[in-house]
Short mmCIF file of C-alpha atoms and ligand atoms in Angstrom, two decimals:
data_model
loop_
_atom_site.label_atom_id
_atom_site.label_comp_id
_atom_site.label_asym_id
_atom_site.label_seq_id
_atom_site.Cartn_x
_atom_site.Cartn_y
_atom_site.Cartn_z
CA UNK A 1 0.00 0.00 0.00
CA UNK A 2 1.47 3.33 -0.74
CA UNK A 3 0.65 6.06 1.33
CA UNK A 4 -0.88 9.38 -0.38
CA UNK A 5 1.61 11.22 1.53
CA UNK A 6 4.88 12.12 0.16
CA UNK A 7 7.84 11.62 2.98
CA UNK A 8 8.02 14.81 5.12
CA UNK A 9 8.65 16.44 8.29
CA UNK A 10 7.76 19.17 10.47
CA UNK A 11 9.01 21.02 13.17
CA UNK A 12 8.64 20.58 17.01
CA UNK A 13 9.62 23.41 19.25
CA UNK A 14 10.83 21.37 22.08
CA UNK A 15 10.41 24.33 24.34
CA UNK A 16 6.76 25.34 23.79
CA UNK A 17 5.19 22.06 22.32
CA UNK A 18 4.60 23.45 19.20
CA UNK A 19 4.24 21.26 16.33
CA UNK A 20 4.32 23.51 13.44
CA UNK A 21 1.77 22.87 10.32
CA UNK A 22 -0.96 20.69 12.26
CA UNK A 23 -4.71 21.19 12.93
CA UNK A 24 -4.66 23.28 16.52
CA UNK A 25 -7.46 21.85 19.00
CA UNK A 26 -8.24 23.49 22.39
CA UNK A 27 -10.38 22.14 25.30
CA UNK A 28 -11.69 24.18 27.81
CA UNK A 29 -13.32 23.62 31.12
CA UNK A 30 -16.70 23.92 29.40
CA UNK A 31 -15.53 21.13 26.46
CA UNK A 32 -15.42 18.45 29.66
CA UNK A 33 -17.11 20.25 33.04
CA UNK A 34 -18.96 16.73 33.67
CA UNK A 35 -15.30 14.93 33.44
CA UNK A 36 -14.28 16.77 36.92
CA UNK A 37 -15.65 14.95 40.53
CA UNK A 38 -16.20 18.48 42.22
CA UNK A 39 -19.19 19.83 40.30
CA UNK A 40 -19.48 22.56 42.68
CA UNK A 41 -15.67 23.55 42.07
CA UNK A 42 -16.49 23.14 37.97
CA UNK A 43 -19.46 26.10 38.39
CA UNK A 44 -17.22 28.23 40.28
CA UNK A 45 -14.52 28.27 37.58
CA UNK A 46 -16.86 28.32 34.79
CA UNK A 47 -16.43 31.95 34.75
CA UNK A 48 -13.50 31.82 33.69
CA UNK A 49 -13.14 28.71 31.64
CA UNK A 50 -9.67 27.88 31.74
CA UNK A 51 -7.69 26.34 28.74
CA UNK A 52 -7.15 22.84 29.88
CA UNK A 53 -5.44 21.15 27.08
CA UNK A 54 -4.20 22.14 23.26
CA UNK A 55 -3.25 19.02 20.97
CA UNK A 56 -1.26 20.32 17.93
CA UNK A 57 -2.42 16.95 15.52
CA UNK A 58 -0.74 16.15 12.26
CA UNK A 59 -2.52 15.84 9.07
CA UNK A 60 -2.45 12.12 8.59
CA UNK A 61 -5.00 9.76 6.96
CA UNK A 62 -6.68 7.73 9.80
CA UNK A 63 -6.17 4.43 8.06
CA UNK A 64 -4.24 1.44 8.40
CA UNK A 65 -0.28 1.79 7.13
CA UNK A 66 -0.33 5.45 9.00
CA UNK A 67 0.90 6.29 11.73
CA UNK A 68 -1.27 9.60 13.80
CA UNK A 69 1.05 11.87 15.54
CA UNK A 70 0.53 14.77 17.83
CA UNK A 71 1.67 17.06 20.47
CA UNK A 72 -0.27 17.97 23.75
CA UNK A 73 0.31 20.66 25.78
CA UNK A 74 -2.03 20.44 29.32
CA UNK A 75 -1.83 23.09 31.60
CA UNK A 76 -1.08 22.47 34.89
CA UNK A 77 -3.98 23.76 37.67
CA UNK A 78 -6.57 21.78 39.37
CA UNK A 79 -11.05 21.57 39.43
CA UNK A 80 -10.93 21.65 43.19
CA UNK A 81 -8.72 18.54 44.50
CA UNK A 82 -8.72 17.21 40.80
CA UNK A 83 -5.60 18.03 38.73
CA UNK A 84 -6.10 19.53 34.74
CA UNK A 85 -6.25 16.34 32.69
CA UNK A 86 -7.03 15.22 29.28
CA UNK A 87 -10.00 13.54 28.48
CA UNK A 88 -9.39 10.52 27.85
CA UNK A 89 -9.83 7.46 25.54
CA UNK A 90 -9.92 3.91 24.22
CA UNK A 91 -9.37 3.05 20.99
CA UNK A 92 -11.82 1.88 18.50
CA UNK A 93 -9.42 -0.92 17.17
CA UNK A 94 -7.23 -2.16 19.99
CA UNK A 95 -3.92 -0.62 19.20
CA UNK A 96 -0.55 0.54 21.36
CA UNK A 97 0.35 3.86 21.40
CA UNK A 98 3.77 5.51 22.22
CA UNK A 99 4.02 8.71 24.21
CA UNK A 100 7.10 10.56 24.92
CA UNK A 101 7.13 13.19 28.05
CA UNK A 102 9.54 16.45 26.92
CA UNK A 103 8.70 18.53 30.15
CA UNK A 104 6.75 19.00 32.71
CA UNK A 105 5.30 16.02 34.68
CA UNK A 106 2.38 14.07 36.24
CA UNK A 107 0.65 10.48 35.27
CA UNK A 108 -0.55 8.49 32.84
CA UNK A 109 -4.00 6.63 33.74
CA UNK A 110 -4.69 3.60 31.84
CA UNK A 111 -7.28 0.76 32.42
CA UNK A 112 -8.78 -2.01 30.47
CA UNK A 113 -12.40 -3.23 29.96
CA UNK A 114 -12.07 -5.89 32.28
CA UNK A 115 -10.80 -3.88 35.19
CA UNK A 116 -6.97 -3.87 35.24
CA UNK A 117 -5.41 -0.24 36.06
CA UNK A 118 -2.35 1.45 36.20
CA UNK A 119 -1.00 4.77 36.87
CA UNK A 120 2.33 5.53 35.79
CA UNK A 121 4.38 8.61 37.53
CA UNK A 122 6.17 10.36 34.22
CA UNK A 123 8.27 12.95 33.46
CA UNK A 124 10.88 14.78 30.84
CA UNK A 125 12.45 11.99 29.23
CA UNK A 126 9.56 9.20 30.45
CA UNK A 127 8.59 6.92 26.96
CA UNK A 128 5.62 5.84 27.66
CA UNK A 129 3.97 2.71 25.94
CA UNK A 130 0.33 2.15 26.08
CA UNK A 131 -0.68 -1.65 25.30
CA UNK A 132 -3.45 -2.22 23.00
CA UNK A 133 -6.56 -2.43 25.31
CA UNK A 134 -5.53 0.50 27.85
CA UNK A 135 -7.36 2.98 27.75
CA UNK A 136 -5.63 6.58 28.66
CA UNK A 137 -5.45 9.60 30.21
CA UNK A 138 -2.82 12.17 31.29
CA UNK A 139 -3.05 14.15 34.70
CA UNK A 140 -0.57 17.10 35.04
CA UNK A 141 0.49 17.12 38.40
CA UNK A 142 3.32 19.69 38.39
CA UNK A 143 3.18 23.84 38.45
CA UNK A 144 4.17 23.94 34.85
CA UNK A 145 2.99 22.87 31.02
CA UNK A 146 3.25 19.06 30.49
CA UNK A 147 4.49 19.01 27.13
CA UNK A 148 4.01 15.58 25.67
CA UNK A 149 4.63 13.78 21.98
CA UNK A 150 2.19 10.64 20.87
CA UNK A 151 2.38 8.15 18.11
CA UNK A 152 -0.39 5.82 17.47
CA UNK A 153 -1.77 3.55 14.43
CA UNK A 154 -3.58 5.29 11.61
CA UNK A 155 -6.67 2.90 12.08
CA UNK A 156 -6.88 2.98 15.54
CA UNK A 157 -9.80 5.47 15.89
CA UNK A 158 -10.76 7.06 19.40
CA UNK A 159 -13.61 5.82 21.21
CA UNK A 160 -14.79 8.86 24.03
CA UNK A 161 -18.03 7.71 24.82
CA UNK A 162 -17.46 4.94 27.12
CA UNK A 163 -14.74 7.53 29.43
CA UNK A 164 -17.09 9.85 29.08
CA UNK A 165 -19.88 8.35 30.71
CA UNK A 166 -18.18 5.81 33.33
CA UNK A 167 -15.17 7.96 33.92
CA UNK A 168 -11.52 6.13 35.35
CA UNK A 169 -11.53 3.88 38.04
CA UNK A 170 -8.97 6.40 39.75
CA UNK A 171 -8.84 9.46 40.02
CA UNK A 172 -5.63 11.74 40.86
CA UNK A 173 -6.12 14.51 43.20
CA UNK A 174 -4.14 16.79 45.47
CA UNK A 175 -4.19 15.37 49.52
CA UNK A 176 -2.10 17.60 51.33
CA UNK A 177 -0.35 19.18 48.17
CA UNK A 178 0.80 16.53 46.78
CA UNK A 179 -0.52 13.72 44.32
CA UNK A 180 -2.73 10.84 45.66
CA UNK A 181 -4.42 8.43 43.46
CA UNK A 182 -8.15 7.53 44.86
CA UNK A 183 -10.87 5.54 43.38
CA UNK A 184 -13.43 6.49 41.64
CA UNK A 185 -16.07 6.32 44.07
CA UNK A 186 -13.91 7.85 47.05
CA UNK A 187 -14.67 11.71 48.27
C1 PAN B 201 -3.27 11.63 22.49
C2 PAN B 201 -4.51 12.39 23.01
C3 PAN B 201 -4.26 13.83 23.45
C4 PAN B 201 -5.53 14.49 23.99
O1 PAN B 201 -2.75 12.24 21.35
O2 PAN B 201 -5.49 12.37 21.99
O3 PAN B 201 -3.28 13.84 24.46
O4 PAN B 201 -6.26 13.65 24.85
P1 PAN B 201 -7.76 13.22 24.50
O5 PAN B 201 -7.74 12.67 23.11
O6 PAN B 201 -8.08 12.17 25.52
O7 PAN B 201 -8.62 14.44 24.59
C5 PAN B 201 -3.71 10.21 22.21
O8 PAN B 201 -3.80 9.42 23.10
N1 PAN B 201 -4.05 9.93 20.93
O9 PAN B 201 -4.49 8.69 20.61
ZN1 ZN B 202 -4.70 7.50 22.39
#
């Protein structure tokens, strides 16, 4: 199969996060207010509907032979005790995914169908790989930008709904100032 693409690059600022010539996506608190545990805490910043996350996503056919890349920049902050995070996802097709931390740090929250979770402490330099079957999320823990790099199959499509609804089985919040992971369930 040859790829309507000719070969080609583009350039990352490694200091910003900035992946030049890509489709620019923003989510705000408003894109995901029911994502966040502390509704109460979600109304109150409402008013000022913070920038959560930006994803700076190449232009590459989502089929089979591709490979989808992007860069995500999440700002750090919290929704009450609930650190800025992305949304989250599973993929349509069960497929790995690579992600590669350049700064800033905090974890990756993955789970499959059946119940299995992990949360994985990253930072700069942290490769991360996602089996097929985890779903994922990344929680910015830290004071500054988590600047992170993602490679994933062309066909692997992104399934939001079932996140959406259900949510993680943990959660990572601030307990005392620093990170704590809690269940789902717990206040
Ligand atoms: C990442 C994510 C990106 C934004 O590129 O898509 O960090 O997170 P959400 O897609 O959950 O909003 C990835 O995992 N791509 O497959
Ligand atoms: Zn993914």
């Amino acid at each position: 199969m040859t790829s309507a693409l000719r070969p080609h690059s583009r350039h990352l600022d490694l200091g910003t996060g900035v992946l030049h010539n890509t489709r620019l996506l923003e989510r705000r608190l408003s894109d995901m207010s029911s994502y966040y545990a502390d509704q109460k805490a979600v109304q109150e910043l409402l008013a000022e509907n913070p920038l959560i996350y930006q994803v700076y996503d190449a232009p590459i056919p989502e089929r089979e032979g591709e490979l989808c890349h992007c860069t995500t920049v999440l700002k750090p902050g919290r929704v009450g005790d609930e650190y800025f995070m992305t949304k989250g996802h599973h993929h349509e097709v069960d497929s790995a995914e690579i992600y590669y931390i350049l700064s800033g740090s905090g974890y990756l929250v993955m789970e499959t169908r059946d119940g299995q979770a992990s949360e994985l402490a990253v930072g700069p330099g942290s490769i991360a790989y996602i089996p097929p079957g985890w779903a994922h999320r990344t929680v910015n823990t830290g004071d500054s930008d988590m600047v992170f790099y993602c490679v994933w199959f062309g066909n692997g499509g992104h399934d939001y709904a079932s996140i959406a609804t259900k949510g993680f089985l943990r959660r990572i919040v601030a307990a005392g100032g620093v990170p704590a992971v809690i269940d789902r369930s717990a206040k």
